[in-house]
Amino acid sequence: MSIFRDGILDGKTAFVTGGTSGINLAIAKRLAKAGAKVAVFGRNEERGAKALAELVEVTGDAAKARYFAGDVRKYETLEAAFQGTAEAFGTIDILVNGAAGNFPAPAVAMSPNGFKSVVDIDLLGTYHACRAAFAHLTKPGGVVLSVSAPQAFIPAPMQAHVCAAKAGVDMLTKVLAMEWGPMGIRVNAIAPGPVDGTEGMARLAGSEEMRKKVADNVALRRFASLDEMAETALFLCTPAASYVTGAIMVADGGQSLYGLGMLAAF
Ligand code: COA
């Protein structure tokens, strides 16, 4: 259910990293449905083509959607994509930092490169996207929204890499809110809990037994839908949140209230 009218983002441009699947694609489609021109960025070109087709279906206009291939770990690929987006759509009003990686593993069982890969995608990638987007962001009026996680502030076994990376994302969010607030740019994050239809949840809770264990440790006793996460993200990207910056909006059904110790069972 939505309280936002269609067209609330008419004339706006959004850029979504990792926007070719999962929560990020749902956010990209929601922003498009609200009227924004949307560019999605991701390294898998097959997924990119599919996401683009879905976005065009939402907008009904191929001129309002773009896919750019790249990896948030490679700064120059982001720079090129922002340039391409600016050439196609003008300045960028909304940046969503969604690209993320995850796999469950104890700290000593993952390789140093496994740890580094997640930190590089989640944290360094978020910094890269913010830095490369800055020149193109609308000032005043720009919005940055990062997709964080409860692991940023709740320690979780098997998730040392994600906890470290997402804690960094939350701090980066708050620092950039301070540095960019005077220019009229709002910088926030959402921390989704378990969401149906995502690769992350398929990896972390693939079996029915595991799904039940996860849901039993959520106050609302269920997973979120992609639409629910997209709606929360939309709120932070609209003028309805015009005085919200430096905020980490926890949208986890109350999962973090219970802690994440149960992840030791993975
Ligand atoms: N368990 C332990 N280590 C793993 C792993 C797993 N399930 N999956 C990947 N790794 C390690 C690899 O072994 C490699 O380290 P090595 O070079 O020492 O062997 C390192 O991670 C990088 O793996 P690689 O295959 O080169 O992929 P990548 O650099 O593209 O990283 C990941 C991608 C690791 C983050 C991967 O999990 C991913 O892309 N996931 C998809 C995105 C996702 O899950 N999104 C949801 C986020 S909530």
Tab-separated table of C-alpha atoms and ligand atoms in Angstrom:
chain	number	residue	atom	x	y	z
A	1	MET	CA	0.000	0.000	0.000
A	2	SER	CA	1.323	3.428	-0.882
A	3	ILE	CA	0.599	6.866	0.468
A	4	PHE	CA	2.585	8.450	-2.367
A	5	ARG	CA	0.869	9.726	-5.478
A	6	ASP	CA	2.129	8.763	-8.919
A	7	GLY	CA	4.268	11.520	-10.343
A	8	ILE	CA	5.712	12.591	-7.001
A	9	LEU	CA	9.184	12.197	-8.560
A	10	ASP	CA	8.329	13.568	-12.010
A	11	GLY	CA	11.343	15.297	-13.537
A	12	LYS	CA	13.763	13.647	-11.090
A	13	THR	CA	16.668	11.375	-11.967
A	14	ALA	CA	17.813	8.410	-9.874
A	15	PHE	CA	20.919	6.224	-10.071
A	16	VAL	CA	20.858	2.862	-8.290
A	17	THR	CA	24.011	0.779	-7.774
A	18	GLY	CA	23.312	-2.925	-7.651
A	19	GLY	CA	19.961	-1.932	-9.141
A	20	THR	CA	19.717	-4.952	-11.401
A	21	SER	CA	18.259	-7.320	-8.791
A	22	GLY	CA	16.662	-7.798	-5.389
A	23	ILE	CA	15.820	-4.903	-3.084
A	24	ASN	CA	17.702	-2.459	-5.273
A	25	LEU	CA	15.765	-3.339	-8.419
A	26	ALA	CA	12.536	-3.059	-6.418
A	27	ILE	CA	13.636	0.413	-5.282
A	28	ALA	CA	14.615	1.374	-8.849
A	29	LYS	CA	11.213	0.284	-10.131
A	30	ARG	CA	9.391	2.102	-7.330
A	31	LEU	CA	11.272	5.337	-8.064
A	32	ALA	CA	10.445	4.883	-11.761
A	33	LYS	CA	6.774	4.310	-10.966
A	34	ALA	CA	6.851	7.529	-8.945
A	35	GLY	CA	7.972	9.325	-12.103
A	36	ALA	CA	11.780	9.370	-11.910
A	37	LYS	CA	14.101	8.622	-14.795
A	38	VAL	CA	16.229	5.769	-13.507
A	39	ALA	CA	19.698	4.409	-14.278
A	40	VAL	CA	20.730	1.076	-12.787
A	41	PHE	CA	24.342	-0.037	-12.410
A	42	GLY	CA	25.653	-3.562	-11.965
A	43	ARG	CA	28.322	-5.932	-13.155
A	44	ASN	CA	26.161	-8.726	-14.571
A	45	GLU	CA	25.100	-7.621	-18.045
A	46	GLU	CA	22.457	-10.310	-18.427
A	47	ARG	CA	20.762	-9.135	-15.239
A	48	GLY	CA	21.243	-5.562	-16.423
A	49	ALA	CA	19.361	-6.197	-19.656
A	50	LYS	CA	16.529	-7.896	-17.767
A	51	ALA	CA	16.324	-5.076	-15.204
A	52	LEU	CA	16.269	-2.490	-17.977
A	53	ALA	CA	13.368	-4.284	-19.668
A	54	GLU	CA	11.461	-4.310	-16.360
A	55	LEU	CA	12.129	-0.607	-15.833
A	56	VAL	CA	10.937	0.230	-19.332
A	57	GLU	CA	7.787	-1.732	-18.615
A	58	VAL	CA	7.210	0.413	-15.497
A	59	THR	CA	7.927	3.752	-17.171
A	60	GLY	CA	6.341	2.849	-20.500
A	61	ASP	CA	9.110	4.909	-22.071
A	62	ALA	CA	12.533	3.512	-23.051
A	63	ALA	CA	13.966	7.032	-22.888
A	64	LYS	CA	13.435	7.107	-19.113
A	65	ALA	CA	15.605	4.114	-18.162
A	66	ARG	CA	19.257	3.161	-18.597
A	67	TYR	CA	21.556	0.313	-17.584
A	68	PHE	CA	25.272	0.848	-17.081
A	69	ALA	CA	27.662	-2.057	-16.680
A	70	GLY	CA	30.343	-1.730	-14.021
A	71	ASP	CA	31.657	-2.755	-10.623
A	72	VAL	CA	31.451	-0.403	-7.619
A	73	ARG	CA	34.969	-1.550	-6.705
A	74	LYS	CA	36.215	0.062	-9.921
A	75	TYR	CA	35.896	3.806	-9.487
A	76	GLU	CA	36.333	4.603	-13.162
A	77	THR	CA	33.329	2.457	-14.119
A	78	LEU	CA	31.158	4.517	-11.774
A	79	GLU	CA	32.553	7.795	-13.093
A	80	ALA	CA	31.695	6.713	-16.640
A	81	ALA	CA	28.188	5.645	-15.629
A	82	PHE	CA	27.461	8.931	-13.835
A	83	GLN	CA	28.728	10.812	-16.863
A	84	GLY	CA	26.466	8.736	-19.097
A	85	THR	CA	23.493	9.302	-16.800
A	86	ALA	CA	24.115	13.043	-16.688
A	87	GLU	CA	24.339	13.161	-20.485
A	88	ALA	CA	21.069	11.256	-20.824
A	89	PHE	CA	19.070	12.791	-17.976
A	90	GLY	CA	20.887	15.895	-16.615
A	91	THR	CA	21.806	16.259	-12.938
A	92	ILE	CA	21.236	13.364	-10.570
A	93	ASP	CA	18.685	13.927	-7.806
A	94	ILE	CA	18.772	10.554	-6.089
A	95	LEU	CA	21.683	8.161	-5.550
A	96	VAL	CA	20.856	4.764	-4.077
A	97	ASN	CA	23.862	2.754	-2.903
A	98	GLY	CA	22.592	-0.790	-3.087
A	99	ALA	CA	25.470	-2.919	-4.363
A	100	ALA	CA	26.421	-5.482	-1.716
A	101	GLY	CA	27.878	-8.933	-1.282
A	102	ASN	CA	27.344	-11.522	1.411
A	103	PHE	CA	27.975	-15.141	2.297
A	104	PRO	CA	27.809	-16.794	5.703
A	105	ALA	CA	31.200	-17.915	7.034
A	106	PRO	CA	33.132	-17.801	10.304
A	107	ALA	CA	35.837	-15.125	10.349
A	108	VAL	CA	38.696	-17.607	10.349
A	109	ALA	CA	37.157	-19.834	7.676
A	110	MET	CA	36.789	-17.153	5.043
A	111	SER	CA	39.873	-16.137	3.085
A	112	PRO	CA	41.311	-12.653	3.552
A	113	ASN	CA	40.146	-11.970	0.009
A	114	GLY	CA	36.613	-13.087	0.890
A	115	PHE	CA	36.522	-10.562	3.750
A	116	LYS	CA	38.047	-7.892	1.528
A	117	SER	CA	35.594	-8.542	-1.313
A	118	VAL	CA	32.585	-7.783	0.888
A	119	VAL	CA	34.181	-4.713	2.483
A	120	ASP	CA	35.243	-3.477	-0.953
A	121	ILE	CA	31.783	-3.920	-2.473
A	122	ASP	CA	29.726	-2.648	0.482
A	123	LEU	CA	31.853	0.063	2.065
A	124	LEU	CA	34.427	1.145	-0.479
A	125	GLY	CA	31.792	0.793	-3.206
A	126	THR	CA	29.424	3.084	-1.323
A	127	TYR	CA	32.183	5.643	-0.855
A	128	HIS	CA	33.153	5.355	-4.526
A	129	ALA	CA	29.572	5.928	-5.675
A	130	CYS	CA	29.066	8.902	-3.340
A	131	ARG	CA	32.358	10.472	-4.383
A	132	ALA	CA	31.825	9.930	-8.103
A	133	ALA	CA	28.202	11.111	-7.924
A	134	PHE	CA	28.948	14.276	-5.994
A	135	ALA	CA	29.755	16.435	-9.031
A	136	HIS	CA	26.446	15.427	-10.634
A	137	LEU	CA	24.170	15.617	-7.582
A	138	THR	CA	21.523	18.344	-7.500
A	139	LYS	CA	22.497	21.029	-4.977
A	140	PRO	CA	20.306	21.810	-3.124
A	141	GLY	CA	17.847	18.935	-3.243
A	142	GLY	CA	20.024	15.885	-3.846
A	143	VAL	CA	19.337	12.700	-1.911
A	144	VAL	CA	21.688	9.831	-1.100
A	145	LEU	CA	20.230	6.617	0.274
A	146	SER	CA	22.410	3.660	1.208
A	147	VAL	CA	21.090	0.172	1.789
A	148	SER	CA	22.679	-0.838	5.085
A	149	ALA	CA	21.707	-3.751	7.355
A	150	PRO	CA	21.052	-4.521	11.019
A	151	GLN	CA	24.535	-6.121	10.980
A	152	ALA	CA	25.863	-2.543	11.054
A	153	PHE	CA	24.913	-2.178	14.708
A	154	ILE	CA	24.085	-5.717	15.906
A	155	PRO	CA	26.978	-8.198	15.947
A	156	ALA	CA	26.185	-11.391	14.056
A	157	PRO	CA	28.202	-14.617	13.972
A	158	MET	CA	29.215	-15.727	10.441
A	159	GLN	CA	28.965	-12.108	9.335
A	160	ALA	CA	32.241	-10.447	10.435
A	161	HIS	CA	32.831	-9.025	6.959
A	162	VAL	CA	29.257	-7.696	6.583
A	163	CYS	CA	29.142	-6.280	10.129
A	164	ALA	CA	32.422	-4.444	9.587
A	165	ALA	CA	31.416	-3.176	6.157
A	166	LYS	CA	27.893	-2.055	7.045
A	167	ALA	CA	29.043	-0.339	10.258
A	168	GLY	CA	31.304	1.657	7.969
A	169	VAL	CA	28.407	2.434	5.639
A	170	ASP	CA	26.375	3.826	8.558
A	171	MET	CA	29.240	6.041	9.709
A	172	LEU	CA	29.903	7.205	6.162
A	173	THR	CA	26.204	8.085	5.915
A	174	LYS	CA	26.383	10.246	9.030
A	175	VAL	CA	29.642	11.968	8.075
A	176	LEU	CA	28.401	12.779	4.565
A	177	ALA	CA	25.128	14.066	6.028
A	178	MET	CA	27.240	16.591	7.963
A	179	GLU	CA	29.562	17.473	5.090
A	180	TRP	CA	26.855	17.722	2.421
A	181	GLY	CA	23.949	19.036	4.510
A	182	PRO	CA	25.038	22.664	4.088
A	183	MET	CA	24.710	22.139	0.313
A	184	GLY	CA	21.168	20.855	0.704
A	185	ILE	CA	21.981	17.193	0.096
A	186	ARG	CA	20.308	14.698	2.423
A	187	VAL	CA	22.172	11.462	3.189
A	188	ASN	CA	20.359	8.544	4.838
A	189	ALA	CA	20.363	4.763	5.004
A	190	ILE	CA	17.822	2.008	5.438
A	191	ALA	CA	18.527	-1.187	7.338
A	192	PRO	CA	16.253	-3.904	5.939
A	193	GLY	CA	15.780	-7.139	7.848
A	194	PRO	CA	14.863	-10.388	6.087
A	195	VAL	CA	13.272	-9.652	2.717
A	196	ASP	CA	11.643	-12.239	0.473
A	197	GLY	CA	12.843	-12.583	-3.093
A	198	THR	CA	16.455	-11.550	-2.516
A	199	GLU	CA	19.696	-13.360	-3.272
A	200	GLY	CA	20.947	-12.487	0.204
A	201	MET	CA	18.070	-14.289	1.912
A	202	ALA	CA	18.297	-17.212	-0.496
A	203	ARG	CA	21.934	-17.570	0.558
A	204	LEU	CA	21.377	-17.016	4.270
A	205	ALA	CA	18.036	-18.767	4.751
A	206	GLY	CA	17.521	-21.119	1.826
A	207	SER	CA	15.599	-23.894	3.627
A	208	GLU	CA	12.092	-23.726	5.095
A	209	GLU	CA	13.564	-24.642	8.480
A	210	MET	CA	15.996	-21.725	8.340
A	211	ARG	CA	13.275	-19.349	7.138
A	212	LYS	CA	11.157	-20.277	10.141
A	213	LYS	CA	14.088	-19.738	12.505
A	214	VAL	CA	14.646	-16.301	11.038
A	215	ALA	CA	10.948	-15.334	11.119
A	216	ASP	CA	10.634	-16.530	14.731
A	217	ASN	CA	13.294	-13.981	15.643
A	218	VAL	CA	11.486	-11.052	14.054
A	219	ALA	CA	8.903	-9.122	16.089
A	220	LEU	CA	6.442	-9.153	13.184
A	221	ARG	CA	7.115	-12.911	12.688
A	222	ARG	CA	7.474	-12.658	8.935
A	223	PHE	CA	9.792	-11.620	6.118
A	224	ALA	CA	9.285	-8.262	4.419
A	225	SER	CA	8.182	-8.034	0.812
A	226	LEU	CA	10.282	-6.235	-1.785
A	227	ASP	CA	7.462	-3.709	-2.123
A	228	GLU	CA	7.611	-2.834	1.568
A	229	MET	CA	11.331	-2.058	1.334
A	230	ALA	CA	10.839	-0.055	-1.851
A	231	GLU	CA	8.135	2.017	-0.164
A	232	THR	CA	10.398	2.808	2.803
A	233	ALA	CA	13.170	3.828	0.420
A	234	LEU	CA	10.760	5.976	-1.594
A	235	PHE	CA	9.719	7.848	1.536
A	236	LEU	CA	13.310	8.879	2.233
A	237	CYS	CA	13.741	10.023	-1.384
A	238	THR	CA	10.678	12.294	-1.412
A	239	PRO	CA	10.006	15.733	0.085
A	240	ALA	CA	8.012	13.899	2.776
A	241	ALA	CA	11.443	13.305	4.359
A	242	SER	CA	12.773	16.795	3.628
A	243	TYR	CA	14.149	17.282	7.173
A	244	VAL	CA	15.533	13.764	7.546
A	245	THR	CA	19.287	13.419	7.131
A	246	GLY	CA	22.009	11.352	8.780
A	247	ALA	CA	19.322	8.830	9.717
A	248	ILE	CA	19.552	5.071	9.608
A	249	MET	CA	15.968	3.947	9.159
A	250	VAL	CA	15.619	0.469	10.580
A	251	ALA	CA	12.986	-1.407	8.567
A	252	ASP	CA	13.554	-4.911	9.859
A	253	GLY	CA	10.194	-5.913	11.341
A	254	GLY	CA	11.814	-5.686	14.762
A	255	GLN	CA	14.543	-8.252	13.999
A	256	SER	CA	17.317	-6.220	15.586
A	257	LEU	CA	15.359	-6.014	18.860
A	258	TYR	CA	16.051	-9.728	19.232
A	259	GLY	CA	19.727	-9.509	18.285
A	260	LEU	CA	21.278	-11.620	15.548
A	261	GLY	CA	22.842	-14.360	17.655
A	262	MET	CA	20.634	-16.935	15.975
A	263	LEU	CA	22.734	-16.519	12.834
A	264	ALA	CA	25.252	-18.792	14.570
A	265	ALA	CA	22.943	-21.581	13.382
A	266	PHE	CA	23.799	-20.957	9.705
B	1	COA	N1	32.293	-18.765	1.432
B	1	COA	C1	33.582	-18.388	1.649
B	1	COA	N2	34.281	-17.580	0.804
B	1	COA	C2	33.641	-17.136	-0.294
B	1	COA	C3	32.298	-17.471	-0.583
B	1	COA	C4	31.627	-18.330	0.328
B	1	COA	N3	30.361	-18.709	0.138
B	1	COA	N4	31.957	-16.852	-1.744
B	1	COA	C5	33.022	-16.150	-2.162
B	1	COA	N5	34.042	-16.311	-1.300
B	1	COA	C6	35.379	-15.774	-1.409
B	1	COA	C7	36.107	-16.412	-2.583
B	1	COA	O1	36.661	-17.653	-2.231
B	1	COA	C8	37.152	-15.376	-2.922
B	1	COA	O2	38.283	-15.454	-2.083
B	1	COA	P1	39.651	-16.171	-2.608
B	1	COA	O3	40.116	-15.394	-3.771
B	1	COA	O4	40.562	-16.112	-1.426
B	1	COA	O5	39.241	-17.587	-2.958
B	1	COA	C9	36.455	-14.054	-2.568
B	1	COA	O6	35.334	-14.392	-1.728
B	1	COA	C10	35.941	-13.362	-3.793
B	1	COA	O7	35.131	-14.248	-4.503
B	1	COA	P2	34.837	-14.117	-6.050
B	1	COA	O8	34.228	-15.373	-6.524
B	1	COA	O9	36.087	-13.617	-6.756
B	1	COA	O10	33.685	-13.091	-6.161
B	1	COA	P3	33.621	-11.537	-6.015
B	1	COA	O11	34.888	-10.828	-5.748
B	1	COA	O12	32.861	-11.105	-7.182
B	1	COA	O13	32.795	-11.374	-4.654
B	1	COA	C11	30.948	-12.086	-3.240
B	1	COA	C12	31.447	-11.665	-4.589
B	1	COA	C13	31.981	-12.903	-2.560
B	1	COA	C14	30.604	-10.913	-2.356
B	1	COA	C15	29.713	-12.939	-3.497
B	1	COA	O14	29.222	-13.459	-2.346
B	1	COA	C16	28.611	-12.205	-4.240
B	1	COA	O15	28.788	-11.563	-5.257
B	1	COA	N6	27.379	-12.321	-3.810
B	1	COA	C17	26.217	-11.823	-4.584
B	1	COA	C18	25.656	-10.641	-4.043
B	1	COA	C19	24.836	-10.911	-2.816
B	1	COA	O16	24.902	-11.916	-2.147
B	1	COA	N7	24.021	-9.913	-2.538
B	1	COA	C20	23.229	-9.902	-1.381
B	1	COA	C21	23.831	-9.020	-0.356
B	1	COA	S1	22.948	-9.049	1.153
